[in-house]
Coordinates of C-alpha atoms in Angstrom, one line a residue:
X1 CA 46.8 137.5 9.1
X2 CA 47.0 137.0 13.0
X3 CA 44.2 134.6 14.7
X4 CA 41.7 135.9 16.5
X5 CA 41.9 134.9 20.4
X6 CA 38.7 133.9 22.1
X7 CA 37.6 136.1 24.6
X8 CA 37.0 134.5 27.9
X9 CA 34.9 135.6 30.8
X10 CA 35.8 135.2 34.6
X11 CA 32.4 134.8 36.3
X12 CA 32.9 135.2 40.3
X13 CA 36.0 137.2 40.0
X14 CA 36.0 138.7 43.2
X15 CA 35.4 135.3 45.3
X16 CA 38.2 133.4 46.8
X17 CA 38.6 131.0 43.6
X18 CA 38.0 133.6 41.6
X19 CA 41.3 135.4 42.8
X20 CA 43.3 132.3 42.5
X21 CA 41.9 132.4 39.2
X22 CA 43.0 136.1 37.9
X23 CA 46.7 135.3 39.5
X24 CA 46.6 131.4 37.3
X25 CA 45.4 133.8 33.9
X26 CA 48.7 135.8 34.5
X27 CA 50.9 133.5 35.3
X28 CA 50.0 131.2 32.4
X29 CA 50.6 131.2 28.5
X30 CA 48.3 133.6 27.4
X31 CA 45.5 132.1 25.1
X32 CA 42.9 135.1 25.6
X33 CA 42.3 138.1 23.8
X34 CA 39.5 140.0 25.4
X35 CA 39.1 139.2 29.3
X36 CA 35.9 140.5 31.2
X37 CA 35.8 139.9 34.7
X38 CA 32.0 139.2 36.0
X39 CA 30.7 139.6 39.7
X40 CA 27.1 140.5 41.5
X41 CA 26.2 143.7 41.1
X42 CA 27.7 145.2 44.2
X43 CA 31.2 144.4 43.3
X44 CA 30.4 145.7 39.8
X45 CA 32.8 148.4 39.2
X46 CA 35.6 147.0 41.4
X47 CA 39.1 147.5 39.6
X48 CA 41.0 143.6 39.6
X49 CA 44.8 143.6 37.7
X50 CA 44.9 140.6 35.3
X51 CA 47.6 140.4 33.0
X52 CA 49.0 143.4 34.3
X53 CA 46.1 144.9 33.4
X54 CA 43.4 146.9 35.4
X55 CA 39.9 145.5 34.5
X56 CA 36.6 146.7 35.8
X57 CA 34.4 144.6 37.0
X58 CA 31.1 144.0 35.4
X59 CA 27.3 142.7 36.6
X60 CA 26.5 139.5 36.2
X61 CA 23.8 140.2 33.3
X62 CA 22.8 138.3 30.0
X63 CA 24.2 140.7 27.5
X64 CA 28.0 140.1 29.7
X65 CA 28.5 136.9 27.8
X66 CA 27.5 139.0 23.9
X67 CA 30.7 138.2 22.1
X68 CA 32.0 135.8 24.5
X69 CA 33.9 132.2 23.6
X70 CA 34.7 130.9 27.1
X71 CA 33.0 132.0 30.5
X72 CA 34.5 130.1 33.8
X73 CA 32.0 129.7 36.7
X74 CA 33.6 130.2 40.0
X75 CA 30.7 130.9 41.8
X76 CA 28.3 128.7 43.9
X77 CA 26.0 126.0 42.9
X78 CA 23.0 127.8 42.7
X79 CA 24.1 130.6 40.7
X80 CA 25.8 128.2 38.2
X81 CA 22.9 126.2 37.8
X82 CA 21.2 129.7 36.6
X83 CA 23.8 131.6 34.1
X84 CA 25.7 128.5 33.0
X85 CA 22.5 127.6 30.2
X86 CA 22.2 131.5 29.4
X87 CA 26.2 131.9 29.0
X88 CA 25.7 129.1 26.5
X89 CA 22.0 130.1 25.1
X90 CA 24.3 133.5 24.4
X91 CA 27.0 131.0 22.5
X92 CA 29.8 131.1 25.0
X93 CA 30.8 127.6 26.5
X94 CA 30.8 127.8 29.8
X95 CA 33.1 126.1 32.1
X96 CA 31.8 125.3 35.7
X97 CA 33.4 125.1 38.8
X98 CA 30.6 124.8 41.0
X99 CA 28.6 121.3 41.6
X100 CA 25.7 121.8 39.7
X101 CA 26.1 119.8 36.9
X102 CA 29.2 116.9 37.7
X103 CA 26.5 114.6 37.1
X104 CA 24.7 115.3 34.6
X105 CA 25.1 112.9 31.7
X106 CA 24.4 115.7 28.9
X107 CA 27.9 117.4 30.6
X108 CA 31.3 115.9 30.6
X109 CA 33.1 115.6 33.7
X110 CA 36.8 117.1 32.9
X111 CA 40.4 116.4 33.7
X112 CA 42.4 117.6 30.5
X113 CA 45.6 115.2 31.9
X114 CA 42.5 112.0 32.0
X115 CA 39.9 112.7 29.5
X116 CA 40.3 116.0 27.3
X117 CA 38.7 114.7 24.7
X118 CA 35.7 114.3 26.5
X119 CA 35.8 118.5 26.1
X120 CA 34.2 118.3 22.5
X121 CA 31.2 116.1 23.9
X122 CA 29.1 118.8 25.4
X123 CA 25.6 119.2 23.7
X124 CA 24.3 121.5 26.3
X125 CA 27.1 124.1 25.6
X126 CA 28.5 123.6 29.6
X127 CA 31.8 121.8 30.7
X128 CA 31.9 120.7 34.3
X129 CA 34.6 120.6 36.6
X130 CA 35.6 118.3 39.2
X131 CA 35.1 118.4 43.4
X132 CA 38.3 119.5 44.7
X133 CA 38.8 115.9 46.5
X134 CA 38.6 114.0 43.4
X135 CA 41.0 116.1 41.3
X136 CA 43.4 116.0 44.4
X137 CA 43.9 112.1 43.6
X138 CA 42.5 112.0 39.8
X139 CA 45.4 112.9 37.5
X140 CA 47.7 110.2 39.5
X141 CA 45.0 107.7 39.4
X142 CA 44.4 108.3 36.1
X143 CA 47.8 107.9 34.6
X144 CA 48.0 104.2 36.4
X145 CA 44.6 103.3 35.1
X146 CA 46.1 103.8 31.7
X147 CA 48.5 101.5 32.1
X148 CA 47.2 99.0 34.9
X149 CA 43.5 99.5 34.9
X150 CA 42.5 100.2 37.8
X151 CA 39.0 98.1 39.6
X152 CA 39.1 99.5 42.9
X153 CA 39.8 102.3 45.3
X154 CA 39.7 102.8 48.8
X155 CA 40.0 106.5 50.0
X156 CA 40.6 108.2 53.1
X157 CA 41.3 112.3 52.5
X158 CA 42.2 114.9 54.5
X159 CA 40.5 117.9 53.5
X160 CA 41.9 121.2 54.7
X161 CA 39.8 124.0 56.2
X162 CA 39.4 125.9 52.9
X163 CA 37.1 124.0 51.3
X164 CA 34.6 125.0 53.6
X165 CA 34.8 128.1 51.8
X166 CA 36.4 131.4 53.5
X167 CA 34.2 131.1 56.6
X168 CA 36.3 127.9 56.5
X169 CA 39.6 129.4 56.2
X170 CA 38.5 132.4 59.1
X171 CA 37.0 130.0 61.5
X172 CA 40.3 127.8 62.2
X173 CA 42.3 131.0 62.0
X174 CA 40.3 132.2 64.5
X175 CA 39.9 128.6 66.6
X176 CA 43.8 128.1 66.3
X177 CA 44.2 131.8 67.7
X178 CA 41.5 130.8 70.6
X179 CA 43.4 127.8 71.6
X180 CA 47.2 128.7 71.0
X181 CA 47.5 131.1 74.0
X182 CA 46.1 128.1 76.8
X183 CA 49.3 125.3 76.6
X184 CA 46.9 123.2 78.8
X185 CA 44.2 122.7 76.6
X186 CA 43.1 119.4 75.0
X187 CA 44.5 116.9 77.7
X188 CA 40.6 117.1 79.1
X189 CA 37.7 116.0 77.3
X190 CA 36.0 118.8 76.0
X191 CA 38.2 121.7 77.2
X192 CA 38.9 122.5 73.3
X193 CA 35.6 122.9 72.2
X194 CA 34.5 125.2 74.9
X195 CA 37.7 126.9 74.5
X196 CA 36.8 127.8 70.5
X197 CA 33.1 128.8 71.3
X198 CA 31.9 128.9 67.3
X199 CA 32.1 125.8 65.5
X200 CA 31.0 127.7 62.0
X201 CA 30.4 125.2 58.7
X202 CA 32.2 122.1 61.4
X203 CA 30.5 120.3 63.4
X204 CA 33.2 120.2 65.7
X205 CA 36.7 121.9 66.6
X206 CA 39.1 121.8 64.1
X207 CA 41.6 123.3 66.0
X208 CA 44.1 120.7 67.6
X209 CA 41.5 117.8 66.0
X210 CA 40.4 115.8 63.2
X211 CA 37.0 115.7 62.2
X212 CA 35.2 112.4 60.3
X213 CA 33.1 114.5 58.4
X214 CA 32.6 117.0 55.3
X215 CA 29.9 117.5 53.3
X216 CA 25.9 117.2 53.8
X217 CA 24.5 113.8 55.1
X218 CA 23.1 111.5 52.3
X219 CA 21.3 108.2 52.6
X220 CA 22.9 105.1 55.0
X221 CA 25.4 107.8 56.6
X222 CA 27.4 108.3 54.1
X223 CA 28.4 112.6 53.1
X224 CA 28.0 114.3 50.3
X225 CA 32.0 114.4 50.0
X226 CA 32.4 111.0 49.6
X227 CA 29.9 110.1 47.5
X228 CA 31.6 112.8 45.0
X229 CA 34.5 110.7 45.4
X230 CA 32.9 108.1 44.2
X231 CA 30.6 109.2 41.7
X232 CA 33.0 111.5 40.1
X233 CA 35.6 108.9 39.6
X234 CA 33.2 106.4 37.5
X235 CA 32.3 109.3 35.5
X236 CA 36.4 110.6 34.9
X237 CA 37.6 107.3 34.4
X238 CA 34.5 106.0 32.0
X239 CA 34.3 103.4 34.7
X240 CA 30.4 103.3 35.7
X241 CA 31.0 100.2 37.8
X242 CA 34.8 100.7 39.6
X243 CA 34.7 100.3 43.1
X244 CA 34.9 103.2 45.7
X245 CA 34.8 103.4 49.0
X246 CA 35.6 107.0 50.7
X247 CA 35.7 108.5 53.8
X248 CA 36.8 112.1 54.0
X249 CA 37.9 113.5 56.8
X250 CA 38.1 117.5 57.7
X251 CA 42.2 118.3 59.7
X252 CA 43.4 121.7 60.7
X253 CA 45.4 122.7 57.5
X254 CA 44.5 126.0 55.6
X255 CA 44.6 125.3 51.8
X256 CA 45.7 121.5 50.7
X257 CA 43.8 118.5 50.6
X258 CA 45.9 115.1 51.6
X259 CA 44.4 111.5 50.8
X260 CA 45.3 108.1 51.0
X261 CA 44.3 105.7 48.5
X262 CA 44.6 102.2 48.2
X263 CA 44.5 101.1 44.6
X264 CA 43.8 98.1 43.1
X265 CA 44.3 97.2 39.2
X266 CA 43.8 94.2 36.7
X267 CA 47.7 93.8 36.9
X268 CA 50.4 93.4 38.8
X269 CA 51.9 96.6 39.8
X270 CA 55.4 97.1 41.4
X271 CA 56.1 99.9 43.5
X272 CA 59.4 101.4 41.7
X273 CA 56.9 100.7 38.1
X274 CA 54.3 102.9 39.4
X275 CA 56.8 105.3 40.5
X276 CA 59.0 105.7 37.3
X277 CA 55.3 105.9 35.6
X278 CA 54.1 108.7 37.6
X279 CA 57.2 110.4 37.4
X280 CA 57.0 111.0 33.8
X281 CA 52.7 112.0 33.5
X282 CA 52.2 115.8 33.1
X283 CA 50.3 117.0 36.6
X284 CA 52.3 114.8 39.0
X285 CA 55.3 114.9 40.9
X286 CA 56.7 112.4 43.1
X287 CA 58.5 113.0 46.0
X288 CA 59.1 109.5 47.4
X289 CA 62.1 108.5 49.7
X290 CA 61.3 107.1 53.4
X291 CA 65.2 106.9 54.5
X292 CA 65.1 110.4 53.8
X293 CA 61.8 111.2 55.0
X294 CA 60.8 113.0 51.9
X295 CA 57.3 112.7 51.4
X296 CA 55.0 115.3 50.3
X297 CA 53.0 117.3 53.3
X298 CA 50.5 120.4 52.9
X299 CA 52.8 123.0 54.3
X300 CA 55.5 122.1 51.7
X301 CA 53.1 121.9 48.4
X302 CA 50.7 124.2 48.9
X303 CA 50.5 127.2 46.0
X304 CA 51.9 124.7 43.7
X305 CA 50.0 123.1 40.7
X306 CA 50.9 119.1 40.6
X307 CA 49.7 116.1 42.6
X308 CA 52.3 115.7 44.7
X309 CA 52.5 111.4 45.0
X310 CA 54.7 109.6 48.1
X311 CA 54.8 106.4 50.0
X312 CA 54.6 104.8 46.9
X313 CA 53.6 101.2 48.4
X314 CA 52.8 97.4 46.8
X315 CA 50.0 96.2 48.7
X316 CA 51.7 93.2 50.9
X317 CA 49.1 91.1 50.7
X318 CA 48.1 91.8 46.7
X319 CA 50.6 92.7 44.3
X320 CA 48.1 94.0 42.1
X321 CA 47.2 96.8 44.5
X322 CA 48.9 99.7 46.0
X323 CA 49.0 102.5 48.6
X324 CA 49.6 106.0 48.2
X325 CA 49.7 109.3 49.9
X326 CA 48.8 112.4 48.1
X327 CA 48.6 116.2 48.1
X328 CA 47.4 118.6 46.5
X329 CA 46.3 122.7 46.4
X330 CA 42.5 122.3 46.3
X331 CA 42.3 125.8 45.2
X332 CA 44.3 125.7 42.7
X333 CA 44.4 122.4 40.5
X334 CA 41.4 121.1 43.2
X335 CA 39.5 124.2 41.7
X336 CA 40.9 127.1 39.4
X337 CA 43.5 125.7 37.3
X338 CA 41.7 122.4 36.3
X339 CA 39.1 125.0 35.2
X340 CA 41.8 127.4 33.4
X341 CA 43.1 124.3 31.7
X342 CA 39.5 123.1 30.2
X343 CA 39.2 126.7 28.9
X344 CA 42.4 126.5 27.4
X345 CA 41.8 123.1 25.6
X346 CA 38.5 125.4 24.4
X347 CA 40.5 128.0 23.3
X348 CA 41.9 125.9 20.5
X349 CA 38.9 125.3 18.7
X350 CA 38.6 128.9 18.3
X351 CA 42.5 129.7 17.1
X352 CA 43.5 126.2 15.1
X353 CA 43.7 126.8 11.5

């Protein structure tokens, strides 16, 4: 007799994650028998290809998750916070992408290459999934803390425009059209952000700039960004008390998020160690040679799924530290396939023998 797949449900199909999402499901092993994809009700009805399948979409309604294993939240916090307890009242476990419960100590906090086994310890039915920042840095963090244990980091990211959302994504588009056509612009105070006009979810230009700010303010100055940083690190890591400093910074790059970390362990750590080590941990790559100026950039790893690891550094003043630059897709791993993967370590418990 076959095995029954789990049926999954997409919730927040239609949005900009959600798409990434439908095209991760079909490029993937398939684990999924049944997939219903789950908007609002004005995109109800919408026909999305999954699997090289059409589906129509359905409204987001209690009786959608009947029959469900799996439902993925792609959807904003709010709306999570809602459906997430009835998709699991209705016996699915849900999976959330949104920020709505990271924190909560009754939901684990999952990176299946870090802590998958943290998937089973879930009392309230919901699995939560990382800020895009974090798991931009996490999975490489992760495989040296297993070996060096790791005490300390100190962050600096570079957080592309799409993590702002769409408006995000349309905003510089529309900035970097604003300011391409005028080769005189920003050698004058100023002259760039009157060129751009609207400023949309930045509080300045991003166009030809760097902004030192993403996220909401929080208490002492510090954003809402890197306090996620921090926060969610401790909480992946099973380290309440590792130290974190972050500051994240917003650059004019579409999809990507870049960071620098300086990492400190309980060990010694040489540079070519860490480098053979990352090398061989599943969700990394390293592309690491200076004399050749190979290095990993946003233009050159976005739509791809590692964390993409470079300037692989001992610290020169502690060889128990180091320095790295990183990239990685913060809509994919940063978002849909770090979802798609805890749905997939799910799936198991319904198909093992």
């Amino acid at each position: 007799m076959s095995k029954r797949l789990p049926t999954l449900a997409v919730v927040g199909a239609t949005g900009a994650v959600g798409t990434v999402m439908l095209g991760i499901l079909s490029e993937r092993e398939n684990v999924w028998g049944e997939i219903r994809l789950v908007a609002s009700a004005r995109s109800a009805g919408k026909v999305l290809r999954v699997r090289g399948e059409d589906v129509v979409v359905q409204a987001l309604t209690p009786e959608v998750f009947d029959g469900v294993d799996v439902a993925m939240f792609d959807v904003p916090d709010e709306i999570s916070k809602e459906w997430a307890p009835i998709a699991a009242a209705r016996g699915a476990v849900a999976v959330d992408n949104s920020g709505a419960f990271r924190m909560d100590a009754d939901v684990p906090l999952v990176v299946p290459e870090v802590n998958a086994d943290q998937v089973r310890n879930r009392p309230r039915g919901i699995i939560s999934n990382p800020n895009c920042t974090t798991l931009s840095m996490i999975v490489a963090i992760g495989a040296l803390h297993r070996t060096y244990g790791v005490k300390e980091l100190v962050v600096s990211s570079y957080q592309a425009a799409s993590g702002a959302g769409q408006e995000g994504i349309d905003v510089l588009r529309d900035q970097m059209a604003a300011v391409g056509a005028d080769r005189s612009l920003a050698e004058k105070a100023g002259d760039v952000r009157e060129a751009v006009g609207e400023l949309g979810p930045f509080p300045a230009p991003l166009a030809y700039n760097v902004v030192p700010w993403a996220g909401s303010l929080k208490d002492d100055g510090w954003s809402s960004e890197e306090l996620k940083v921090r926060n969610e690190s401790r909480k992946i890591l099973g380290l309440p008390d590792l130290r974190v400093n972050a500051t994240c910074v917003r650059v004019p790059v579409i999809t990507t998020h870049s960071l620098v970390v300086h990492a400190t362990f309980d060990s010694e750590v040489a540079a070519d160690d860490a480098r053979k080590l990352l090398g061989e941990s599943d969700g990394v790559q390293v592309l690491d040679d200076p004399a050749k100026a190979e290095f990993p950039t946003p233009a050159d790893v976005v739509g791809t799924d590692p964390t993409w690891v470079g300037r692989i550094r001992q610290s020169l003043d502690d060889p128990a530290s180091l320095d790295l630059f990183l990239c990685g897709d913060n809509l994919r791993k940063g978002a849909a396939l770090n979802t798609a993967q805890i749905a997939e370590v799910v799936a198991k418990e319904f198909t093992k023998d």
